[in-house]
PDB file of C-alpha atoms and ligand atoms in Angstrom:
ATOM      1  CA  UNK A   8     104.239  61.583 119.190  1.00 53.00           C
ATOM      2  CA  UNK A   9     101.756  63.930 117.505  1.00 72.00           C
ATOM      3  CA  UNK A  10     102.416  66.731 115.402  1.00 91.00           C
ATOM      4  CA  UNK A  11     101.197  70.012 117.393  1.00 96.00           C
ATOM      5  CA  UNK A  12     103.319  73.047 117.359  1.00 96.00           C
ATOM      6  CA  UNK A  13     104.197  74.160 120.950  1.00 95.00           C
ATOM      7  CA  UNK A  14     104.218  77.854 119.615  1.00 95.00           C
ATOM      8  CA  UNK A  15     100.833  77.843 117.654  1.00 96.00           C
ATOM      9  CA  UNK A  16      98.048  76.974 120.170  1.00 98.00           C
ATOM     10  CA  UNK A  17      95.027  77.814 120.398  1.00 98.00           C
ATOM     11  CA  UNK A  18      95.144  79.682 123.711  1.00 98.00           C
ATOM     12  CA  UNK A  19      91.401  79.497 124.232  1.00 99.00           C
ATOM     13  CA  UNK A  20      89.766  76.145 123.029  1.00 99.00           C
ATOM     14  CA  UNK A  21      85.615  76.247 122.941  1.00 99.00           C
ATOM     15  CA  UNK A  22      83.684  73.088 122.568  1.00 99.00           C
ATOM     16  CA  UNK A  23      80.318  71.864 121.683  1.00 99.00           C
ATOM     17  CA  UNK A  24      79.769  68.845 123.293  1.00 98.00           C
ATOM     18  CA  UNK A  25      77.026  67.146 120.983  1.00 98.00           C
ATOM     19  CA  UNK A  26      75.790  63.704 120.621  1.00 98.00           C
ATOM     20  CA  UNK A  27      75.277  62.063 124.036  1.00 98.00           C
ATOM     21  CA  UNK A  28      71.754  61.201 123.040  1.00 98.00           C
ATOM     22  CA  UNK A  29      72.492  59.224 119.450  1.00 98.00           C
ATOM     23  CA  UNK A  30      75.598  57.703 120.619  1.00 98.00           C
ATOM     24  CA  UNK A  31      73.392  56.083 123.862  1.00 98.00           C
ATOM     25  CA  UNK A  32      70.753  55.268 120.999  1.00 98.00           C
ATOM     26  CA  UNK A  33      73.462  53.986 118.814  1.00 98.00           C
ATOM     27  CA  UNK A  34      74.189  51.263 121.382  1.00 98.00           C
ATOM     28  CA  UNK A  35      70.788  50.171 122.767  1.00 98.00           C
ATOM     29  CA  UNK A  36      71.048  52.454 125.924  1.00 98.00           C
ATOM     30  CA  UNK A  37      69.282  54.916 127.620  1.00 97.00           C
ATOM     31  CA  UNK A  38      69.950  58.403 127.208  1.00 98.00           C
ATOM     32  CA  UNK A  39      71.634  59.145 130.111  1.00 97.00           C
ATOM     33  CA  UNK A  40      74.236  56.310 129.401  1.00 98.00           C
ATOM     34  CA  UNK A  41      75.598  58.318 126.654  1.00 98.00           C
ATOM     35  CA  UNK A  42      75.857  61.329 129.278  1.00 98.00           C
ATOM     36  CA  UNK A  43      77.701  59.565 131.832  1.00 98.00           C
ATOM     37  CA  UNK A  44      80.012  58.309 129.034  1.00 98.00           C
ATOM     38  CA  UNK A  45      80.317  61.954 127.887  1.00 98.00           C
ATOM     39  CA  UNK A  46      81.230  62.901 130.853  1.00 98.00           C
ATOM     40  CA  UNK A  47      84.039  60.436 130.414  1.00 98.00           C
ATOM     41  CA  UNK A  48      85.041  62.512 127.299  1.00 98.00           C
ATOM     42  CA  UNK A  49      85.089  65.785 129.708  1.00 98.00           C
ATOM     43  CA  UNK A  50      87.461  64.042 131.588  1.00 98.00           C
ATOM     44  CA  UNK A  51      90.402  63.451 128.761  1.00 98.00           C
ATOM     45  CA  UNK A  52      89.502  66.641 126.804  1.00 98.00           C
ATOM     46  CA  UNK A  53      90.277  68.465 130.015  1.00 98.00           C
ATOM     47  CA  UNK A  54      93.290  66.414 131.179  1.00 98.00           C
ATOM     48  CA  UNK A  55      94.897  66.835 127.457  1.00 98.00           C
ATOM     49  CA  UNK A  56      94.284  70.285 127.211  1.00 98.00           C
ATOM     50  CA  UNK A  57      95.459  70.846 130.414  1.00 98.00           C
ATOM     51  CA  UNK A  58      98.735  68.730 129.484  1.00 97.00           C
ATOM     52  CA  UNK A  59      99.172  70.175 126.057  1.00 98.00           C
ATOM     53  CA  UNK A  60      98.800  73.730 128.010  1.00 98.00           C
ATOM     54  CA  UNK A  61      96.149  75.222 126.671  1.00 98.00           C
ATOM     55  CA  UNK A  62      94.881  78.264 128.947  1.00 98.00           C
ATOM     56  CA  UNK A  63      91.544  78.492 128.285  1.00 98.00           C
ATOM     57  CA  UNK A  64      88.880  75.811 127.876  1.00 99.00           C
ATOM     58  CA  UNK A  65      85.533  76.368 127.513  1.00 99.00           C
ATOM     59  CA  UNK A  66      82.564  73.784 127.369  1.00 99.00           C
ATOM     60  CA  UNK A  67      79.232  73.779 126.662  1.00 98.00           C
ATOM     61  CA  UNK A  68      77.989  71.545 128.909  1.00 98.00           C
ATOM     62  CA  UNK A  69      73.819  72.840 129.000  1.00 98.00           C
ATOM     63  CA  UNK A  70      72.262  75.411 127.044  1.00 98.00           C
ATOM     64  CA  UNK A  71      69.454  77.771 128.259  1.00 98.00           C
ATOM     65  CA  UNK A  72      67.071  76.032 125.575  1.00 98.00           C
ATOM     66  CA  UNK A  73      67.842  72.848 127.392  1.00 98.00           C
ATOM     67  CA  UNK A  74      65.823  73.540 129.983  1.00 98.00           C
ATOM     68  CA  UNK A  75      63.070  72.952 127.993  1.00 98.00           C
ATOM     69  CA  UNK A  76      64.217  69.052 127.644  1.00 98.00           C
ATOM     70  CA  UNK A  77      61.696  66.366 129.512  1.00 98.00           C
ATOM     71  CA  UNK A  78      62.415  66.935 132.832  1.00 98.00           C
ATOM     72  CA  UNK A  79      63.920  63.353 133.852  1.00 97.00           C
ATOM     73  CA  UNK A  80      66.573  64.400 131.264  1.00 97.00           C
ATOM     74  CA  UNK A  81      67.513  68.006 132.460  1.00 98.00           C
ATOM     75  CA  UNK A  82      67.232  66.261 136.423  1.00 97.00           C
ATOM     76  CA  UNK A  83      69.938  63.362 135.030  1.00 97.00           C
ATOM     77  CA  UNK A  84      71.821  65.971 133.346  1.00 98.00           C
ATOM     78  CA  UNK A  85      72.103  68.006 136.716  1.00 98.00           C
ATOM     79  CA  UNK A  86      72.792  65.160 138.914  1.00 97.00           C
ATOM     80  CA  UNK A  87      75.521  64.486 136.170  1.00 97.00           C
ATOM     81  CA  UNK A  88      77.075  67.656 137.206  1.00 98.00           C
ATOM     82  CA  UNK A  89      76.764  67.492 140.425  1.00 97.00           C
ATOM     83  CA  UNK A  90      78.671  64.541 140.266  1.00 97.00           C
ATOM     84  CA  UNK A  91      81.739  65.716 138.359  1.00 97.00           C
ATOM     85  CA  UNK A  92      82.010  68.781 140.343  1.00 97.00           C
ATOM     86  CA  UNK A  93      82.344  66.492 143.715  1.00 97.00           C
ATOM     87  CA  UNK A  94      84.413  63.554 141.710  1.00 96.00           C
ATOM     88  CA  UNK A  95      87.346  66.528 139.806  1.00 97.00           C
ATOM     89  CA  UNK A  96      87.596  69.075 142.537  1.00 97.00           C
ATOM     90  CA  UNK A  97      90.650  67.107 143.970  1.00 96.00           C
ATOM     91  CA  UNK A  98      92.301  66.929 140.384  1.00 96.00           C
ATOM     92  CA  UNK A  99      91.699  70.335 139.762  1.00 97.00           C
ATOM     93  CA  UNK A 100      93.063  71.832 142.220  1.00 97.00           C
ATOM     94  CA  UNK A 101      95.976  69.303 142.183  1.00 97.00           C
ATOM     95  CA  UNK A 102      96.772  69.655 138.570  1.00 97.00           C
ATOM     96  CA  UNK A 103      96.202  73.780 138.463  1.00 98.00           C
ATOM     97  CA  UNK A 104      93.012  74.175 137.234  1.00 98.00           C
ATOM     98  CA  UNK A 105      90.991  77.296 137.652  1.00 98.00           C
ATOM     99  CA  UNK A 106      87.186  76.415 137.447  1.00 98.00           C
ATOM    100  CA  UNK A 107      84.999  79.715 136.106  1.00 98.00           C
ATOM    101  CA  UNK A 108      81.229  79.182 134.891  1.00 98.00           C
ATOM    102  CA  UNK A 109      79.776  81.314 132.407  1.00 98.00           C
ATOM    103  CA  UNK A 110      75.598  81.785 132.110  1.00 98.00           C
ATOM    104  CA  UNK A 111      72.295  82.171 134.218  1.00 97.00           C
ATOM    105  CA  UNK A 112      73.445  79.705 136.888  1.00 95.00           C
ATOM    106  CA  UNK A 113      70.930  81.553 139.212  1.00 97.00           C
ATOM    107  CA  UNK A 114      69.059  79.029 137.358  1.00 97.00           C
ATOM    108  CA  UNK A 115      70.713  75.756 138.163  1.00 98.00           C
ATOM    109  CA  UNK A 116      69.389  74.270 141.604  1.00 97.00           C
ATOM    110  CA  UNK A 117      71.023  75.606 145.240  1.00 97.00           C
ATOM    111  CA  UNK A 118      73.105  72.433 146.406  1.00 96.00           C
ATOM    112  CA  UNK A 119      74.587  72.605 142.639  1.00 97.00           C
ATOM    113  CA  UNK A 120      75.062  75.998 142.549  1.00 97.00           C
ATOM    114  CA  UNK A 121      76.694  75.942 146.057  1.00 97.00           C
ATOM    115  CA  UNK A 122      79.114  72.959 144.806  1.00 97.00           C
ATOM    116  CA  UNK A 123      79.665  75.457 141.531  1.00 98.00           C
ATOM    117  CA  UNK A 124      81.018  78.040 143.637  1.00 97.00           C
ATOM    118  CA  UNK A 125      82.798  76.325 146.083  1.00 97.00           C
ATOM    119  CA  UNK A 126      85.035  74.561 143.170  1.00 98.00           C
ATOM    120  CA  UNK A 127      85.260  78.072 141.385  1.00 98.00           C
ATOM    121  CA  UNK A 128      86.593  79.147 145.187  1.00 98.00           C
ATOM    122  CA  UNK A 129      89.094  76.681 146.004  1.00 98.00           C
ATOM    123  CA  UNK A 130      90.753  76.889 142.587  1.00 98.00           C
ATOM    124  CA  UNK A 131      90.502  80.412 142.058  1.00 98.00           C
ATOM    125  CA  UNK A 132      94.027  80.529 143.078  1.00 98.00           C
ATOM    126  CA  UNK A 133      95.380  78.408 140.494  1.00 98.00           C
ATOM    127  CA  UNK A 134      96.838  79.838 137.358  1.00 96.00           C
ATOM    128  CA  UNK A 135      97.429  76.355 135.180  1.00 96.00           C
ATOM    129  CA  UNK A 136      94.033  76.552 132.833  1.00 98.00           C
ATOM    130  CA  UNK A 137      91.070  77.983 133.535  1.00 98.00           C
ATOM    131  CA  UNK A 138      88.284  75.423 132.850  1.00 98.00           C
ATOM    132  CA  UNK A 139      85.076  77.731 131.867  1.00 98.00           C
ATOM    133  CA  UNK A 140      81.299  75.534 131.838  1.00 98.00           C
ATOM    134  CA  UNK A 141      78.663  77.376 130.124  1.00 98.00           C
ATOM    135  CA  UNK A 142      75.523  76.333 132.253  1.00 98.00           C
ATOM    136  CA  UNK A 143      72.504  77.268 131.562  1.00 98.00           C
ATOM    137  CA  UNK A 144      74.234  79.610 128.885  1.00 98.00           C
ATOM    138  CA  UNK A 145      72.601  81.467 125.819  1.00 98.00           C
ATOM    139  CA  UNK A 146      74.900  83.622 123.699  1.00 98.00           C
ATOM    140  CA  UNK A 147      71.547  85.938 123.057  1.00 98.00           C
ATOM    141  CA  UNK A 148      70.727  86.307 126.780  1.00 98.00           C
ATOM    142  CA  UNK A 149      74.408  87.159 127.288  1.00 98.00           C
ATOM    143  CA  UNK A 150      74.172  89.897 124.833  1.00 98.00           C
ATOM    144  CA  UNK A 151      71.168  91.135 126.403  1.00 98.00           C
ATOM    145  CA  UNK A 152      72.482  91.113 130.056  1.00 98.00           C
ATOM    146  CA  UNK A 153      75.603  93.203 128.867  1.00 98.00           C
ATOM    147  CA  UNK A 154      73.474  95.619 127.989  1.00 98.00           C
ATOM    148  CA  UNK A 155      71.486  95.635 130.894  1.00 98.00           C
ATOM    149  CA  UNK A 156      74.683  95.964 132.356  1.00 97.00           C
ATOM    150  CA  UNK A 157      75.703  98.903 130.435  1.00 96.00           C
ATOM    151  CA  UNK A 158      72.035 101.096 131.371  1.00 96.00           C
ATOM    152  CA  UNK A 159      72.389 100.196 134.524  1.00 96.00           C
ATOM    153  CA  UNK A 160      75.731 101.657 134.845  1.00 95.00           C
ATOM    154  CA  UNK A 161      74.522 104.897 132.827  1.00 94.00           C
ATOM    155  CA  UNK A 162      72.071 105.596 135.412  1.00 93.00           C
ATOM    156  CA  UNK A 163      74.906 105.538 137.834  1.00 93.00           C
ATOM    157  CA  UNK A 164      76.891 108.088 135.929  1.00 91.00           C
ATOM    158  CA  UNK A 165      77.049 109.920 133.240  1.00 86.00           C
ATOM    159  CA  UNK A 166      78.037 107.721 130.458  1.00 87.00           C
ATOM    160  CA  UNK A 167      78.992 109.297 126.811  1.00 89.00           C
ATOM    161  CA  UNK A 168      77.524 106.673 124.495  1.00 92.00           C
ATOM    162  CA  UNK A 169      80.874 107.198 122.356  1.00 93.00           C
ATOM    163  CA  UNK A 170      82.602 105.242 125.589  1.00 94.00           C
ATOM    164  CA  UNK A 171      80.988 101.657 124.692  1.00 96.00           C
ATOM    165  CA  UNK A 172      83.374 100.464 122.563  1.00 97.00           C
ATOM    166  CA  UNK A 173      84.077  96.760 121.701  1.00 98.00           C
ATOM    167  CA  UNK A 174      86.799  96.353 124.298  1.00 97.00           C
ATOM    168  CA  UNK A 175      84.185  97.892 126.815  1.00 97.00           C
ATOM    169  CA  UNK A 176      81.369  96.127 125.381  1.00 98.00           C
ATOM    170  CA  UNK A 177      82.817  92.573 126.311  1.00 98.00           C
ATOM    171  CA  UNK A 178      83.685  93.792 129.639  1.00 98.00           C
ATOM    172  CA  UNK A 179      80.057  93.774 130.291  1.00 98.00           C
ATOM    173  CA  UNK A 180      79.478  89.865 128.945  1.00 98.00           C
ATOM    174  CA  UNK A 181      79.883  86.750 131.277  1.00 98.00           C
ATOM    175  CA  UNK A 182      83.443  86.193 129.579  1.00 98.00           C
ATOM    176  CA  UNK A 183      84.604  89.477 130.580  1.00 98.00           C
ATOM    177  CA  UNK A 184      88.800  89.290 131.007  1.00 94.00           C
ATOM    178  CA  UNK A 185      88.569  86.125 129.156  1.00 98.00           C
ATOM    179  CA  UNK A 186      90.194  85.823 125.232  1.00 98.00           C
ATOM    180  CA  UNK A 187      88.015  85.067 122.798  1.00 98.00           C
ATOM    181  CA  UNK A 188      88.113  81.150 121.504  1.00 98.00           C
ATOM    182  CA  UNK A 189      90.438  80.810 119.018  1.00 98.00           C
ATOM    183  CA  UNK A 190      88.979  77.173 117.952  1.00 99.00           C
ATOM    184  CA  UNK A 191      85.836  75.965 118.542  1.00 99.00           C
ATOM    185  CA  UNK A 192      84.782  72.279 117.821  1.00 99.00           C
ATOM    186  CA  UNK A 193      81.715  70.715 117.240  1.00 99.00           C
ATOM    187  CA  UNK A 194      80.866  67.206 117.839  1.00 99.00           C
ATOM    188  CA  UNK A 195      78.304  64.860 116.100  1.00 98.00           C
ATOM    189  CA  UNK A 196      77.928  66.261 112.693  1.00 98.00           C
ATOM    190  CA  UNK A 197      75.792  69.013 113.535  1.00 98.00           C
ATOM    191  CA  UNK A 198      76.747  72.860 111.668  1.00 98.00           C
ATOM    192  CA  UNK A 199      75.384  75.376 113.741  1.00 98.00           C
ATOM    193  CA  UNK A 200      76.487  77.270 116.612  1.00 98.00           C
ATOM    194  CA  UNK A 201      73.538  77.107 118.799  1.00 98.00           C
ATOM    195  CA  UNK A 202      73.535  79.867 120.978  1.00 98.00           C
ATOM    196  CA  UNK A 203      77.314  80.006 122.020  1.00 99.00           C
ATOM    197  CA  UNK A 204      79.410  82.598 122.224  1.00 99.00           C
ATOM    198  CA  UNK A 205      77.784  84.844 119.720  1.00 98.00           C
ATOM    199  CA  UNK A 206      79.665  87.241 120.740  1.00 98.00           C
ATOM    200  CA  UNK A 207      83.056  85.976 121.053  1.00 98.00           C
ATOM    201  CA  UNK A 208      83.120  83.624 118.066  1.00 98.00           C
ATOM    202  CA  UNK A 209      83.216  86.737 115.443  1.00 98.00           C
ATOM    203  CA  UNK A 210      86.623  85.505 114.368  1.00 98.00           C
ATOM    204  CA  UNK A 211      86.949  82.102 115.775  1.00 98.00           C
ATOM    205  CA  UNK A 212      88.171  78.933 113.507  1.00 98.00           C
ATOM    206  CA  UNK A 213      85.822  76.456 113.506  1.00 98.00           C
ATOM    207  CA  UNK A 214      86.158  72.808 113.418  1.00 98.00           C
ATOM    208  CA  UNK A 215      83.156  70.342 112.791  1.00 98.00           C
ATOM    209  CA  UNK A 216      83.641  66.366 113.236  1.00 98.00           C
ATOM    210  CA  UNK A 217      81.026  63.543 112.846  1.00 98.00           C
ATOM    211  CA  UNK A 218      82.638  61.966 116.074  1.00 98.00           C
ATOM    212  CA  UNK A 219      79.649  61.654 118.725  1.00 99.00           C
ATOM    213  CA  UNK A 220      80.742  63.225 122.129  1.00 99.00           C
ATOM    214  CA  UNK A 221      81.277  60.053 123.852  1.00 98.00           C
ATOM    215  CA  UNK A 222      83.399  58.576 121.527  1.00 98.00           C
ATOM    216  CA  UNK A 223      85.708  61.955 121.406  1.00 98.00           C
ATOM    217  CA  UNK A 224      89.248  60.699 122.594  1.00 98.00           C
ATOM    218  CA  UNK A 225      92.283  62.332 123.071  1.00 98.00           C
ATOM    219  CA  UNK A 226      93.628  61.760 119.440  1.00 98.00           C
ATOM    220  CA  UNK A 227      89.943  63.404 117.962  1.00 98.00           C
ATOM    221  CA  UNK A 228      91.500  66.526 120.141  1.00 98.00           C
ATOM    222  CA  UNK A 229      95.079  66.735 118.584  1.00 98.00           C
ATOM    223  CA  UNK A 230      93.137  66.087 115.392  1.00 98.00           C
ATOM    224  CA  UNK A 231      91.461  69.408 115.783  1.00 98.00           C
ATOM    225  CA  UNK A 232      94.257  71.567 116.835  1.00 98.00           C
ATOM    226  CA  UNK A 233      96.585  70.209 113.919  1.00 98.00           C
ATOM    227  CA  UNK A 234      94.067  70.931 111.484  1.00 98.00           C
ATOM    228  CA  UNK A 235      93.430  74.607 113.098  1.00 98.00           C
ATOM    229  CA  UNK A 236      97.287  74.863 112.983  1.00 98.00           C
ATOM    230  CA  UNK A 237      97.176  74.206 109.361  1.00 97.00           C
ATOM    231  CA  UNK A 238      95.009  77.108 108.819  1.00 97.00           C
ATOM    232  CA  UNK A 239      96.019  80.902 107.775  1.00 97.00           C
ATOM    233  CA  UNK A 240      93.732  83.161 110.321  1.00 97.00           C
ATOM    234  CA  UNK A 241      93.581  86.331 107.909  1.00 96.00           C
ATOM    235  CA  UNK A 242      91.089  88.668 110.106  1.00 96.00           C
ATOM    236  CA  UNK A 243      89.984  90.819 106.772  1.00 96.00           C
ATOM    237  CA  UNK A 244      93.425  91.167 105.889  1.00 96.00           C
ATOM    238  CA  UNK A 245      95.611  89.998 102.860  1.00 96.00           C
ATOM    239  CA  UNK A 246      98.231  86.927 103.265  1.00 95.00           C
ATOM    240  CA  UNK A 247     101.667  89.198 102.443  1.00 95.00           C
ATOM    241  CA  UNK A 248     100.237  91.359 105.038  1.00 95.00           C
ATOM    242  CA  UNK A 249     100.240  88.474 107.760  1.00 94.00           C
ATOM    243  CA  UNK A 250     103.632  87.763 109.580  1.00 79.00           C
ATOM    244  CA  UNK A 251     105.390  84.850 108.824  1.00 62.00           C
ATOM    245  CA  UNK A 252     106.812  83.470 111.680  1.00 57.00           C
TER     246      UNK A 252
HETATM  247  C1  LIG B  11      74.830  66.794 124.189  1.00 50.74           C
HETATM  248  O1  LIG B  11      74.229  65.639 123.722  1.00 50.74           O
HETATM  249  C2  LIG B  11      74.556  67.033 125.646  1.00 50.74           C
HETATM  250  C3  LIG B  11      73.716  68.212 125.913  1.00 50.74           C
HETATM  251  C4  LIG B  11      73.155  68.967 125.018  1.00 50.74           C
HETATM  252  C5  LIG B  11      73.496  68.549 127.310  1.00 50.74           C
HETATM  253  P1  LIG B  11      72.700  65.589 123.294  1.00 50.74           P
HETATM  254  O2  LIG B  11      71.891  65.198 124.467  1.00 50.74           O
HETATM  255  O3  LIG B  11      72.295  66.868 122.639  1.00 50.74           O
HETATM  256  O4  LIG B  11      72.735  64.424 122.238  1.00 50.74           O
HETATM  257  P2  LIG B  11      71.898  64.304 120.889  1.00 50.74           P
HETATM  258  O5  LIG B  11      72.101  65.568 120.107  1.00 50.74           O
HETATM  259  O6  LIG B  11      70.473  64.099 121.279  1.00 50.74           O
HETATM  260  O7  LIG B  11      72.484  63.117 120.204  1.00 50.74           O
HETATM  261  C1  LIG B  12      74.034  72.342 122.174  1.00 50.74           C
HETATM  262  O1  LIG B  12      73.565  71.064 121.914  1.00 50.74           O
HETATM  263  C2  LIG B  12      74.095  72.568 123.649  1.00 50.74           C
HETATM  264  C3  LIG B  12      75.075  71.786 124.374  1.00 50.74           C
HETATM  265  C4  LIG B  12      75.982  71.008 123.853  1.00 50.74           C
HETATM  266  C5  LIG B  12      75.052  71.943 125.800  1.00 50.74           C
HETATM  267  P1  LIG B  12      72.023  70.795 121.569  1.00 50.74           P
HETATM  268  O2  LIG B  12      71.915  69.354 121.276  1.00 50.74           O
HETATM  269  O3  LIG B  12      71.170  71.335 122.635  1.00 50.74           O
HETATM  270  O4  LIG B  12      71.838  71.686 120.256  1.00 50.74           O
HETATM  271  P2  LIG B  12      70.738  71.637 119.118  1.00 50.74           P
HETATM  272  O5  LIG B  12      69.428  71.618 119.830  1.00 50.74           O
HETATM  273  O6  LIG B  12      70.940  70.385 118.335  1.00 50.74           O
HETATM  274  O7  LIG B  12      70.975  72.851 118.304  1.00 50.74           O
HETATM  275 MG1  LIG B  13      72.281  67.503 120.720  1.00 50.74          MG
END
């Protein structure tokens, strides 16, 4: 049995699913091997979560700078997707789980897109965990489009600049209604946030693991939430100040 606290989790888990590449090169494969077999890892991260009951889940699964990848990559990293949305939709909606996506998916290519939205529609009744993929996200552009957002509405109405607050501010982002992470992991021994959830990560615990994607099993997860369960989250304040409960 492994040591999580039912009354201490993370209620929204983000991940940065890094590695694919060096795990495939690692074993004398091509690069897209290590893809499929993160998409494996996708698979049990979700189901755990899921089980363990976390409510929020969101992954990283391309970046707007990925685009600029060769293109054979970005078209097996597509097809990738395209697969998982056909191959999960039954699970989802059998074990509860409410698909969202978060970035430019105007992007992403129609038949995808279409598959995207028809998952997101069939589950959007489900209440169990909402599984959020950032496609084609950048935390920058994000910013930038809630903004947009916010002059667009202005020239609507009459909008008194002291009414953007931050609780109106994040209405305006692609996360909108959505709690920020509360742990975010990293995979493959890379420290940097790339792009994600610029935003939302202002206060989030973060958790960093040499563990290539692929290779990131069920007991890699627990490992992360014990150790964020370990931790004292302070926001600016003093300890004696914190309830101990
Ligand atoms: C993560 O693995 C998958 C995506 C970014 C889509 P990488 O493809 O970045 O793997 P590395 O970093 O080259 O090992
Ligand atoms: C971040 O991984 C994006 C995703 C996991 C989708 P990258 O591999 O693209 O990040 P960098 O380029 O190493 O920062
Ligand atoms: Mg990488």
């Amino acid at each position: 049995m492994h040591r999580i606290i039912k009354e201490k989790l993370p209620r929204h888990i983000a991940v940065i699913m890094d590695g694919n590449g060096r795990w495939a090169k690692k074993n004398m494969l091509k690069r897209g091997m290590g893809h499929e077999r993160g998409a494996e890892s996708v698979r049990t991260v979700v189901k755990t979560c899921r089980e363990l009951g976390i409510q929020y889940l969101t992954l990283y699964a391309f970046s707007v700078e990925n685009w600029q990848r060769p293109k054979s990559e970005v078209r097996a990293l597509i097809s990738l997707l395209e697969t998982y949305l056909k191959s999960e939709l039954v699970e989802m909606k059998e074990t509860g789980i409410r698909l969202f996506t978060i970035g430019d998916t105007e992007k992403l290519p129609k038949t995808v897109r279409d598959l995207l939205f028809r998952a997101m529609e069939e589950t959007s009744g489900n209440s169990g965990m909402v599984l959020n993929l950032a496609l084609s996200y950048g935390g920058r552009d994000e910013i930038i489009s809630a903004v947009q957002g916010i002059l667009r509405d202005a020239k609507l109405s009459n909008i008194d600049e002291k009414t953007i607050t931050k609780d109106v501010f994040s209405q305006y982002l692609y996360t909108a209604d959505m709690p920020d992470p509360d742990l975010l992991i990293r995979t493959s021994g890379e420290y940097r946030l790339s792009n994600f959830l610029l935003w939302q990560m202002a206060y989030t615990e973060l958790y960093f693991t040499d563990v290539l994607w692929p290779d990131f099993s069920k007991d890699e997860l627990i490992e992360a939430i014990v150790d964020y369960q370990r931790r004292e989250r302070r926001f600016g304040l003093v300890s004696d100040q914190l309830s101990k409960d």
